[in-house]
Amino acid sequence: MDDRLRTLRSDVEDHLALPEFAVVQARARGIQRRRTAIATAAVVLVTAVTAVTVARLTDTTRSAPPVDRPPTLKVDSEEARRVLRDPRAQLDTDLSRVDGTGSMLAVVRVTKPSFRTQEARACPRGSSVLRWTSWGGSRHVWLDAPREVRALPAGFVLGAPPRECRGPRQHGAYFVDADGHPRSITWTHGARRVCAPDPRDPRCRFNLFTGKGTLLDVDQPRGTKLLTAGRGGPWWAASKGDRRLYWSADGRTWRHQDSGWPDDAIPSASAVGRWGVLAGGTQVLFTHDAGATWEERDLAPALSGLEVADVDWTVTRRGTLLGVTQLVGRGDVLFRSTDASWTRFVQSPVHTSFGLVRPVAVAEALYVVDDERWAVSLDDGAHWRRTPPIP
Amino acid sequence: MVADSGYVREVYEASYRRLVAQAYAVTGDRTEAEDAVQEAFARAVAAGDRFGRVDNPEAWLRTVALNVVRRRWRRSRMFRSLGPRIASPAEVPGISEDHVAVVQAMRSLPFQQREVLALFYVADLSVQEIATMLGVASGTVKSRLNRGRAALGALVGANVEADHG
C-alpha cells in the first residue's frame, strides 16, 4: 500500500502534460483585474459611506422628522396615587393648565426638605405627578418629571423636562389628548429645538389630529410681545407698554393701532381671534373684524352699579369682555359683559385664596388660577366650576 | 532573485507536475488538481516581488493549492448534499490501474485523512512538516495518518505496514 502511494507521484508526473505557461499568466491577469475591481469597489463604498455620513451630519433637513414619544407611563399606578395622597403635595400653579374643553392638567409636586442644592431639590425622583381631569370628571394620574405645559383647544402639550429633572427616557415632549392619553409629537423642521423645551412659545403650533409640532415663521415688530399666532384669525402682538396693538395676516407684514390714551391712564391690550382691545380705564378702543374697523367707547355707563378702580381687560374669542379691578381691602374683583355688545356688565363670583384674579382664556374655556382648586368656565364666566381637590 | 513571470515560469516548469500529483492524490480528480495548481501559480505571478522573497516557493505553492482544494471541497460538499455528482472524476490518462484504484479509494476517505496521506506519501513531507503546514499537532497528523492508512488498506484489500515516523 505504501509503495503504491509512493509511486503514485512519479506515475502521475510521467503521464502529465505541462500546459502552456500562458494559461497561468492569463489567470494571473484575471486575478489582478479582480483585485483592482475589489479595490475600486472598496474605495467607492468608503467614499459613498463617507458622503452619506457627512450629508447626514450637515443636512438636517434631509433626515426623517424627529419624533418625541411619550415616556413609558404607568397611568393610575399606586405610586402615583401615593404621591397625590401625600399631605405635602402641592399644585404647581405655574405649570398647571386648563385646556379649551375645561380639562385640567395639574402638575402636583411633593417638596421634601433637603440639604442638597437648589437644582437637586427642584426635581426629586418619584415626587411629582401629572393629574389629568376632564370637565366630565374622568381622571388619570401618572408619575412624571415636572414639565412646561401648553393648553390646546382640546388637549395639552407637555414640554421636555429641564435637563436636571430628566429621568430615564424622559427627555422628550409629548401630547396628552382629549381623553387624557399620552401621544407622540412629530416635529417639523427646527420646531423641536424651540418648542420642546417650552411649548408655550406663541410661535409653536400644535395639531393633535396630525400629531405635529410646528414652529411658525414670524417676523414680529421689534419690542413687541406676541399674543396669538394666527390660528383661525390674524396674528396679534402688543407693544411692551400695552399702548399699541399690531396685527398681521401672515406674521410678516404688520399693521398697528395706537390707543392714544393719556399718560396717566393704565393701559391694557388684549386680542384673540378677530377681537382686539386697547383699553385705558373705562375707555376702550376695539375691533371685532381683525383690525378692519376700530371703534372707541366709554364703558362707564355699562359699568354703573359696579365699584371699579383701574381695570385690566381681557377679551374672549366670543367677544365677551372681562375686567379685573383691584379694590382696596377686597382684593381683585372680576366682572364681565353679559354679551358681545358690552352694554351691561355684571360681577362674577370668583375669588381666590390669595386675592389675585387673572382670567386666562384658552379657546372656549376660561379659568382663574387659585391655590389648589381652580375656577373654570365654559361660557365666558357666566357659570364657574372648581377643579377637583388634591388628592 | 527576481520575482517576475520568468522566475515563476522556472518554478512552474520544475514543480508543476509534482504539485499536480500531490493535489491529485487529495482530490482524486485530475482536472480539479490541475486547476488548483494553476490557480496557485497564477497567484504567484500576481504576487509579483513577494513571491520572489519566499524561501521555499514549492511549499508556498503547495499550501496555496491545498487551500484552493480545501475551499472548493467545502463548497462542493454543500452542493453534493443537494444532489448526486453529475460528472465522474477525471483521471490522469496512462497511469497504472493500481494507482487509479488507490486514488479512487482515497476519494472515499475523509478529506483530512486524504490530505495527510497525500502530503506524507506523495509530497514526501515529514509528520512535523505536515503538522506545521496544517497548523495541527504532530499527534493529530499521526492519528489521521494511521486511520487513513487503515481505512485505505481495507478499501484496497491490502495489509498496511505501520512504519511511518
Coordinates of C-alpha atoms in Angstrom, one line a residue:
Chain A
M1 CA 0.0 0.0 0.0
D2 CA 2.7 2.4 1.0
D3 CA 4.6 1.6 -2.2
R4 CA 1.6 2.2 -4.3
L5 CA 1.1 5.6 -2.7
R6 CA 4.8 6.5 -3.1
T7 CA 5.0 5.6 -6.7
L8 CA 1.8 7.4 -7.5
R9 CA 3.6 10.7 -7.8
S10 CA 6.1 9.5 -10.4
D11 CA 3.4 7.7 -12.3
V12 CA 1.3 10.9 -12.5
E13 CA 4.3 13.1 -13.3
D14 CA 5.3 10.8 -16.1
H15 CA 1.8 10.9 -17.7
L16 CA 1.0 14.6 -17.2
A17 CA 1.5 17.1 -19.9
L18 CA 2.7 20.6 -18.9
P19 CA 0.3 23.2 -20.1
E20 CA 1.5 26.4 -21.6
F21 CA 2.6 29.0 -19.1
A22 CA 0.4 31.5 -20.9
V23 CA -2.6 29.7 -19.2
V24 CA -1.2 30.7 -15.8
Q25 CA -0.4 34.2 -17.0
A26 CA -4.0 34.7 -18.2
R27 CA -5.3 33.6 -14.9
A28 CA -2.9 35.9 -13.1
R29 CA -4.3 38.8 -15.2
G30 CA -7.8 37.8 -14.2
I31 CA -6.7 37.8 -10.5
Q32 CA -5.3 41.3 -10.9
R33 CA -8.4 42.5 -12.6
R34 CA -10.5 41.1 -9.7
R35 CA -8.3 42.7 -7.1
T36 CA -8.4 46.0 -8.9
A37 CA -12.2 45.8 -9.1
I38 CA -12.5 44.9 -5.4
A39 CA -10.2 47.8 -4.5
T40 CA -12.2 50.2 -6.7
A41 CA -15.4 48.9 -5.2
A42 CA -14.0 49.4 -1.7
V43 CA -12.9 52.9 -2.5
V44 CA -16.4 53.7 -4.0
L45 CA -18.0 52.1 -0.9
V46 CA -15.9 54.1 1.5
T47 CA -16.5 57.3 -0.4
A48 CA -20.2 56.6 -0.5
V49 CA -20.4 55.9 3.2
T50 CA -18.3 59.0 4.0
A51 CA -20.5 61.1 1.7
V52 CA -23.7 59.8 3.3
T53 CA -22.3 60.3 6.8
V54 CA -21.2 63.8 6.0
A55 CA -24.6 64.6 4.4
R56 CA -26.4 63.3 7.5
L57 CA -24.3 65.4 9.7
T58 CA -24.6 68.6 7.7
D59 CA -28.1 68.3 6.2
T60 CA -30.6 68.3 8.9
T61 CA -33.5 68.9 6.5
R62 CA -32.9 65.6 4.7
S63 CA -33.4 63.3 7.7
A64 CA -36.7 62.0 8.8
P65 CA -38.7 64.4 11.0
P66 CA -37.8 63.9 14.7
V67 CA -40.4 62.3 16.8
D68 CA -40.8 62.7 20.6
R69 CA -42.5 59.6 22.0
P70 CA -44.1 59.8 25.4
P71 CA -42.2 58.0 28.2
T72 CA -43.4 54.7 29.4
L73 CA -46.1 55.9 31.8
K74 CA -47.7 53.8 34.4
V75 CA -51.0 55.5 34.4
D76 CA -53.1 55.4 37.5
S77 CA -50.4 53.4 39.3
E78 CA -50.3 53.1 43.1
E79 CA -47.0 55.0 43.3
A80 CA -48.6 58.0 41.5
R81 CA -51.7 57.9 43.8
R82 CA -49.4 57.7 46.8
V83 CA -47.7 61.0 45.7
L84 CA -51.1 62.6 45.2
R85 CA -52.2 61.5 48.8
D86 CA -49.0 62.9 50.3
P87 CA -50.0 65.7 52.7
R88 CA -47.1 67.7 51.4
A89 CA -48.4 67.5 47.8
Q90 CA -49.0 70.9 46.2
L91 CA -50.4 72.1 42.9
D92 CA -47.7 73.8 40.8
T93 CA -49.7 76.8 39.7
D94 CA -47.0 78.0 37.3
L95 CA -47.0 74.8 35.3
S96 CA -50.6 73.5 35.5
R97 CA -53.1 74.4 32.8
V98 CA -56.7 74.1 31.7
D99 CA -57.5 73.4 28.0
G100 CA -60.3 74.7 25.8
T101 CA -62.6 71.9 26.8
G102 CA -62.2 72.6 30.5
S103 CA -59.9 69.6 31.2
M104 CA -57.2 70.4 33.6
L105 CA -53.6 69.1 33.6
A106 CA -52.3 69.6 37.1
V107 CA -48.7 69.3 38.0
V108 CA -48.5 68.2 41.6
R109 CA -45.2 68.1 43.4
V110 CA -44.1 67.0 46.8
T111 CA -41.4 69.2 48.1
K112 CA -39.3 67.4 50.7
P113 CA -36.8 69.1 52.9
S114 CA -33.3 68.6 51.7
F115 CA -29.8 69.9 52.3
R116 CA -28.8 69.4 48.8
T117 CA -28.5 72.0 46.1
Q118 CA -31.5 74.0 44.9
E119 CA -31.4 72.2 41.5
A120 CA -31.4 68.8 43.1
R121 CA -34.3 69.7 45.3
A122 CA -36.3 71.0 42.3
C123 CA -36.8 67.6 40.8
P124 CA -36.6 64.8 43.3
R125 CA -37.4 61.5 41.6
G126 CA -40.8 60.0 42.0
S127 CA -42.2 63.0 43.8
S128 CA -44.1 64.8 41.1
V129 CA -47.2 63.6 39.3
L130 CA -49.4 64.8 36.5
R131 CA -53.1 64.6 37.0
W132 CA -55.4 65.0 34.1
T133 CA -59.1 65.7 34.9
S134 CA -61.7 66.2 32.3
W135 CA -64.6 68.6 32.5
G136 CA -66.8 65.5 32.9
G137 CA -64.9 64.2 35.8
S138 CA -62.6 61.5 34.3
R139 CA -59.2 61.3 35.8
H140 CA -55.8 59.9 35.1
V141 CA -52.6 60.3 37.1
W142 CA -49.0 59.3 36.4
L143 CA -45.6 59.8 37.7
D144 CA -43.6 62.2 35.5
A145 CA -41.0 64.9 35.8
P146 CA -42.4 68.5 36.1
R147 CA -42.7 70.0 32.6
E148 CA -43.9 73.1 30.9
V149 CA -47.5 72.6 29.8
R150 CA -49.2 74.3 26.9
A151 CA -53.0 74.1 26.8
L152 CA -54.6 73.4 23.4
P153 CA -58.3 73.8 22.3
A154 CA -58.6 70.1 23.3
G155 CA -55.6 68.5 25.0
F156 CA -52.2 69.5 26.1
V157 CA -48.6 69.6 25.1
L158 CA -46.1 68.6 27.7
G159 CA -42.7 70.1 27.1
A160 CA -39.4 68.3 27.6
P161 CA -38.3 68.4 31.2
P162 CA -35.4 70.6 32.2
R163 CA -32.1 68.7 32.0
E164 CA -31.8 68.4 35.8
C165 CA -35.2 66.9 36.0
R166 CA -34.9 64.2 33.3
G167 CA -35.3 60.6 34.3
P168 CA -34.8 57.6 32.0
R169 CA -36.5 58.2 28.7
Q170 CA -37.9 61.4 29.9
H171 CA -36.1 63.7 27.5
G172 CA -38.8 64.5 25.0
A173 CA -42.1 66.3 24.8
Y174 CA -45.5 64.7 24.3
F175 CA -49.2 65.3 23.7
V176 CA -51.9 64.5 26.2
D177 CA -55.0 64.1 24.0
A178 CA -58.6 65.0 24.8
D179 CA -59.1 61.6 26.5
G180 CA -56.1 62.1 28.8
H181 CA -53.8 59.7 26.9
P182 CA -50.2 60.4 26.0
R183 CA -49.3 60.6 22.3
S184 CA -46.1 61.2 20.3
I185 CA -45.2 64.5 18.7
T186 CA -43.6 64.6 15.2
W187 CA -41.7 67.8 14.8
T188 CA -41.3 69.8 11.6
H189 CA -38.0 71.4 10.7
G190 CA -36.5 73.3 13.5
A191 CA -39.5 73.1 15.8
R192 CA -38.1 70.7 18.3
R193 CA -35.3 72.9 19.4
V194 CA -37.7 75.8 20.3
C195 CA -40.9 74.1 21.1
A196 CA -39.9 71.0 23.0
P197 CA -38.4 72.8 26.0
D198 CA -41.1 75.5 26.0
P199 CA -44.2 74.6 24.1
R200 CA -45.9 77.8 25.4
D201 CA -43.9 79.8 22.9
P202 CA -46.6 81.5 20.8
R203 CA -44.7 80.7 17.6
C204 CA -45.2 77.0 18.3
R205 CA -48.3 75.5 16.8
F206 CA -49.6 72.0 17.7
N207 CA -52.1 69.8 16.0
L208 CA -53.3 66.8 17.9
F209 CA -55.1 65.3 15.0
T210 CA -51.9 65.1 12.8
G211 CA -49.6 64.8 15.8
K212 CA -47.4 67.5 14.6
G213 CA -45.5 70.3 16.3
T214 CA -44.6 73.2 14.0
L215 CA -42.5 76.4 14.5
L216 CA -44.2 79.2 12.7
D217 CA -42.1 81.7 10.8
V218 CA -42.8 85.0 12.4
D219 CA -41.1 88.4 11.8
Q220 CA -42.8 90.4 14.6
P221 CA -42.2 94.1 15.1
R222 CA -39.3 94.9 17.3
G223 CA -40.1 95.4 21.0
T224 CA -43.4 93.6 20.9
K225 CA -44.8 90.5 22.6
L226 CA -46.6 88.0 20.5
L227 CA -50.2 87.5 21.8
T228 CA -51.6 85.0 19.3
A229 CA -50.1 83.2 16.4
G230 CA -52.6 83.2 13.6
R231 CA -54.8 80.3 14.5
G232 CA -58.2 80.9 12.9
G233 CA -57.6 84.6 12.8
P234 CA -54.9 87.2 12.5
W235 CA -51.6 87.3 14.3
W236 CA -51.6 89.7 17.2
A237 CA -48.8 91.4 19.1
A238 CA -48.7 94.2 21.6
S239 CA -46.2 96.8 22.4
K240 CA -44.5 96.4 25.8
G241 CA -46.5 99.3 27.3
D242 CA -49.8 97.8 26.0
R243 CA -50.5 101.1 24.2
R244 CA -50.3 99.7 20.7
L245 CA -51.8 96.6 19.1
Y246 CA -50.3 95.0 15.9
W247 CA -52.0 92.6 13.7
S248 CA -50.9 90.7 10.6
A249 CA -52.4 88.2 8.2
D250 CA -49.1 86.3 7.5
G251 CA -46.9 87.0 10.5
R252 CA -44.5 89.2 8.4
T253 CA -46.4 92.3 7.3
W254 CA -47.9 94.2 10.2
R255 CA -50.4 97.0 10.8
H256 CA -51.0 98.7 14.1
Q257 CA -53.4 100.8 16.1
D258 CA -52.4 103.2 18.9
S259 CA -54.7 103.8 21.9
G260 CA -53.8 107.5 22.3
W261 CA -54.7 107.3 25.9
P262 CA -53.4 110.0 28.2
D263 CA -50.2 109.1 30.1
D264 CA -51.9 108.7 33.4
A265 CA -54.3 106.0 32.2
I266 CA -53.3 102.4 32.9
P267 CA -53.4 100.7 29.5
S268 CA -54.2 97.1 28.7
A269 CA -54.1 95.3 25.4
S270 CA -55.9 92.1 24.7
A271 CA -56.5 90.2 21.5
V272 CA -57.9 86.9 20.4
G273 CA -59.4 85.6 17.2
R274 CA -60.9 88.6 15.3
W275 CA -61.2 90.7 18.5
G276 CA -58.6 93.3 19.6
V277 CA -59.0 95.6 22.6
L278 CA -56.9 98.6 23.7
A279 CA -58.1 100.0 27.0
G280 CA -57.3 102.7 29.5
G281 CA -59.6 102.7 32.5
T282 CA -63.1 102.5 31.2
Q283 CA -62.2 103.8 27.8
V284 CA -61.8 101.1 25.2
L285 CA -60.7 101.1 21.5
F286 CA -61.6 97.8 19.9
T287 CA -62.1 95.9 16.7
H288 CA -64.2 92.8 16.1
D289 CA -63.2 92.3 12.5
A290 CA -59.4 91.7 12.7
G291 CA -58.5 95.4 12.5
A292 CA -60.6 96.3 9.5
T293 CA -62.6 98.8 11.7
W294 CA -62.0 100.3 15.1
E295 CA -64.5 101.7 17.5
E296 CA -63.9 103.8 20.6
R297 CA -66.3 103.6 23.5
D298 CA -66.5 104.7 27.2
L299 CA -67.8 101.7 29.2
A300 CA -68.6 103.8 32.3
P301 CA -72.4 103.7 31.7
A302 CA -72.3 100.0 31.2
L303 CA -70.4 99.6 34.4
S304 CA -72.8 101.6 36.5
G305 CA -73.6 99.8 39.7
L306 CA -70.2 98.2 39.9
E307 CA -67.4 99.5 42.0
V308 CA -64.5 100.0 39.6
A309 CA -60.9 101.3 40.0
D310 CA -58.2 100.6 37.5
V311 CA -59.3 97.8 35.2
D312 CA -57.3 95.1 33.4
W313 CA -59.3 94.0 30.4
T314 CA -59.4 90.6 28.6
V315 CA -61.5 89.8 25.6
T316 CA -62.6 86.2 24.8
R317 CA -62.9 84.5 21.4
R318 CA -66.7 85.0 21.5
G319 CA -66.3 88.7 22.2
T320 CA -67.1 88.8 25.9
L321 CA -65.1 91.5 27.7
L322 CA -63.8 90.6 31.2
G323 CA -62.4 93.2 33.5
V324 CA -60.5 92.8 36.8
T325 CA -60.3 95.7 39.2
Q326 CA -58.4 95.8 42.4
L327 CA -60.4 97.2 45.3
V328 CA -58.6 98.2 48.5
G329 CA -59.4 95.7 51.2
R330 CA -61.4 93.4 48.9
G331 CA -58.8 92.1 46.5
D332 CA -59.4 91.6 42.9
V333 CA -63.0 91.7 41.6
L334 CA -63.9 90.1 38.3
F335 CA -66.8 91.3 36.1
R336 CA -67.9 90.5 32.7
S337 CA -70.0 91.8 29.9
T338 CA -73.3 90.0 29.5
D339 CA -73.0 89.9 25.7
A340 CA -70.7 91.0 22.9
S341 CA -72.2 94.5 22.6
W342 CA -70.8 95.4 26.0
T343 CA -73.8 97.4 27.1
R344 CA -74.0 95.7 30.5
F345 CA -71.5 94.2 33.0
V346 CA -72.1 92.0 36.0
Q347 CA -69.7 90.9 38.7
S348 CA -68.5 87.3 38.6
P349 CA -68.5 85.3 41.8
V350 CA -64.9 84.3 41.5
H351 CA -62.4 84.9 44.3
T352 CA -59.1 83.3 45.1
S353 CA -57.4 82.5 48.4
F354 CA -54.6 84.9 47.7
G355 CA -56.9 87.7 46.3
L356 CA -55.4 87.9 42.8
V357 CA -57.8 87.1 39.9
R358 CA -56.3 86.7 36.5
P359 CA -58.7 85.2 34.0
V360 CA -57.0 83.1 31.3
A361 CA -58.8 82.3 28.1
V362 CA -58.0 79.1 26.1
A363 CA -60.2 78.6 23.1
E364 CA -63.7 78.2 24.6
A365 CA -62.6 77.9 28.2
L366 CA -61.8 80.5 30.8
Y367 CA -60.1 79.8 34.0
V368 CA -58.8 81.5 37.1
V369 CA -55.7 80.2 38.9
D370 CA -56.1 79.6 42.7
D371 CA -54.0 77.9 45.3
E372 CA -55.5 74.5 44.7
R373 CA -59.0 74.3 43.2
W374 CA -59.1 76.5 40.1
A375 CA -62.2 78.1 38.8
V376 CA -63.1 77.1 35.2
S377 CA -65.9 78.3 33.0
L378 CA -67.0 77.2 29.6
D379 CA -69.5 80.1 29.0
D380 CA -67.2 83.1 29.3
G381 CA -67.7 83.4 33.0
A382 CA -71.5 83.1 33.3
H383 CA -71.0 79.9 35.4
W384 CA -67.9 78.6 37.2
R385 CA -66.9 75.2 38.4
R386 CA -64.0 74.4 40.7
T387 CA -61.4 71.7 39.7
P388 CA -61.1 68.7 42.0
P389 CA -59.1 68.9 45.2
I390 CA -55.7 67.2 45.7
P391 CA -55.9 64.3 46.1
Chain B
M1 CA 16.4 36.6 -7.2
V2 CA 14.0 38.4 -9.4
A3 CA 10.3 37.7 -8.8
D4 CA 8.9 38.1 -12.3
S5 CA 7.0 35.8 -14.6
G6 CA 10.3 34.4 -15.7
Y7 CA 11.1 33.2 -12.2
V8 CA 7.6 31.8 -11.8
R9 CA 7.9 30.1 -15.2
E10 CA 11.1 28.4 -14.0
V11 CA 9.4 27.2 -10.8
Y12 CA 6.4 26.2 -12.9
E13 CA 8.4 24.0 -15.3
A14 CA 10.2 22.4 -12.4
S15 CA 7.3 21.9 -9.9
Y16 CA 4.0 21.9 -11.8
R17 CA 3.7 18.1 -12.4
R18 CA 4.9 17.3 -8.9
L19 CA 2.3 19.6 -7.3
V20 CA -0.5 18.3 -9.5
A21 CA 0.4 14.8 -8.5
Q22 CA 0.1 15.8 -4.8
A23 CA -3.2 17.6 -5.4
Y24 CA -4.5 14.8 -7.5
A25 CA -4.0 12.4 -4.5
V26 CA -6.1 14.7 -2.4
T27 CA -8.8 15.5 -4.9
G28 CA -8.9 12.3 -6.9
D29 CA -9.7 14.4 -9.9
R30 CA -7.0 15.5 -12.3
T31 CA -9.0 18.5 -13.6
E32 CA -9.5 19.8 -10.1
A33 CA -5.9 19.2 -9.2
E34 CA -4.5 21.0 -12.3
D35 CA -6.9 23.8 -11.7
A36 CA -5.9 24.3 -8.1
V37 CA -2.2 24.2 -9.0
Q38 CA -2.6 26.6 -11.9
E39 CA -4.5 28.9 -9.6
A40 CA -1.6 28.8 -7.2
F41 CA 0.9 29.7 -9.9
A42 CA -1.4 32.5 -11.1
R43 CA -1.4 33.9 -7.6
A44 CA 2.4 33.6 -7.6
V45 CA 2.5 35.7 -10.8
A46 CA 0.0 38.2 -9.3
A47 CA 2.0 38.4 -6.1
G48 CA 5.0 39.8 -8.0
D49 CA 8.1 40.5 -5.9
R50 CA 6.5 39.0 -2.8
F51 CA 6.8 35.5 -4.4
G52 CA 10.5 36.1 -5.1
R53 CA 11.1 36.6 -1.4
V54 CA 9.6 33.3 -0.5
D55 CA 12.2 30.8 0.9
N56 CA 10.6 27.7 -0.4
P57 CA 8.5 28.5 -3.4
E58 CA 7.2 25.0 -3.9
A59 CA 6.0 24.7 -0.4
W60 CA 4.3 28.1 -0.8
L61 CA 2.6 26.9 -4.0
R62 CA 1.6 23.6 -2.3
T63 CA 0.0 25.5 0.5
V64 CA -1.9 27.8 -1.8
A65 CA -3.1 24.9 -4.0
L66 CA -4.2 22.9 -1.0
N67 CA -6.1 25.9 0.3
V68 CA -7.8 26.2 -3.0
V69 CA -8.7 22.5 -2.9
R70 CA -9.9 22.7 0.6
R71 CA -12.1 25.7 -0.1
R72 CA -13.6 24.1 -3.2
W73 CA -14.2 20.8 -1.3
R74 CA -16.1 22.7 1.4
R75 CA -18.1 24.5 -1.2
S76 CA -18.8 21.3 -3.2
R77 CA -19.8 19.4 0.0
M78 CA -22.8 21.6 0.3
F79 CA -23.9 21.1 -3.3
R80 CA -23.1 17.3 -3.1
S81 CA -25.6 17.1 -0.2
L82 CA -28.2 18.6 -2.5
G83 CA -27.8 16.0 -5.3
P84 CA -25.6 13.4 -6.9
R85 CA -22.3 14.3 -8.7
I86 CA -23.1 14.8 -12.3
A87 CA -19.6 14.3 -13.9
S88 CA -17.2 11.4 -12.9
P89 CA -13.8 12.5 -11.8
A90 CA -11.1 12.9 -14.4
E91 CA -8.2 10.6 -14.3
V92 CA -4.6 11.0 -15.4
P93 CA -4.5 9.1 -18.7
G94 CA -2.0 6.4 -18.9
I95 CA -1.3 5.8 -15.2
S96 CA -1.4 2.3 -13.8
E97 CA -4.6 0.6 -12.8
D98 CA -3.2 0.2 -9.3
H99 CA -2.8 3.9 -8.9
V100 CA -6.2 4.6 -10.3
A101 CA -7.6 2.2 -7.7
V102 CA -5.7 3.8 -4.9
V103 CA -6.9 7.3 -5.9
Q104 CA -10.4 6.1 -6.2
A105 CA -10.2 4.5 -2.7
M106 CA -8.7 7.7 -1.3
R107 CA -11.7 9.7 -2.6
S108 CA -13.9 7.8 -0.2
L109 CA -11.8 8.8 2.9
P110 CA -12.5 11.9 5.0
F111 CA -10.8 14.9 3.5
Q112 CA -8.4 15.4 6.4
Q113 CA -7.1 11.8 6.2
R114 CA -6.7 12.1 2.4
E115 CA -4.8 15.4 2.9
V116 CA -2.4 13.9 5.4
L117 CA -1.8 10.7 3.3
A118 CA -1.1 12.7 0.2
L119 CA 1.3 15.1 2.0
F120 CA 3.1 12.2 3.7
Y121 CA 3.4 9.7 0.8
V122 CA 3.1 11.8 -2.3
A123 CA 4.7 15.0 -1.2
D124 CA 7.3 13.2 1.0
L125 CA 6.8 15.6 3.9
S126 CA 7.6 14.5 7.5
V127 CA 5.0 14.4 10.1
Q128 CA 6.4 17.5 11.7
E129 CA 6.3 19.4 8.4
I130 CA 2.7 18.3 7.8
A131 CA 1.8 19.4 11.3
T132 CA 3.4 22.9 10.7
M133 CA 1.8 23.2 7.3
L134 CA -1.7 22.3 8.5
G135 CA -1.4 24.1 11.9
V136 CA -2.2 21.0 13.9
A137 CA -0.3 18.9 16.5
S138 CA 2.0 16.2 15.2
G139 CA 0.0 13.7 17.2
T140 CA -3.0 14.7 15.2
V141 CA -1.2 14.1 12.0
K142 CA -0.1 10.7 13.2
S143 CA -3.6 9.8 14.2
R144 CA -5.0 10.9 10.8
L145 CA -2.2 9.0 9.0
N146 CA -2.9 5.8 10.9
R147 CA -6.6 5.9 10.5
G148 CA -6.2 6.9 6.8
R149 CA -3.9 4.0 6.1
A150 CA -6.1 1.6 7.9
A151 CA -9.1 2.7 6.0
L152 CA -7.3 2.8 2.7
G153 CA -5.9 -0.7 3.3
A154 CA -9.3 -2.0 4.0
L155 CA -10.6 -0.3 0.9
V156 CA -8.0 -1.7 -1.5
G157 CA -7.7 -5.0 0.3
A158 CA -4.1 -4.8 1.3
N159 CA -2.2 -5.0 4.5
V160 CA -0.8 -1.8 5.9
E161 CA 2.6 -1.6 7.5
A162 CA 2.9 0.8 10.4
D163 CA 6.3 2.2 9.7
H164 CA 5.8 5.9 9.5
G165 CA 7.6 8.1 11.8

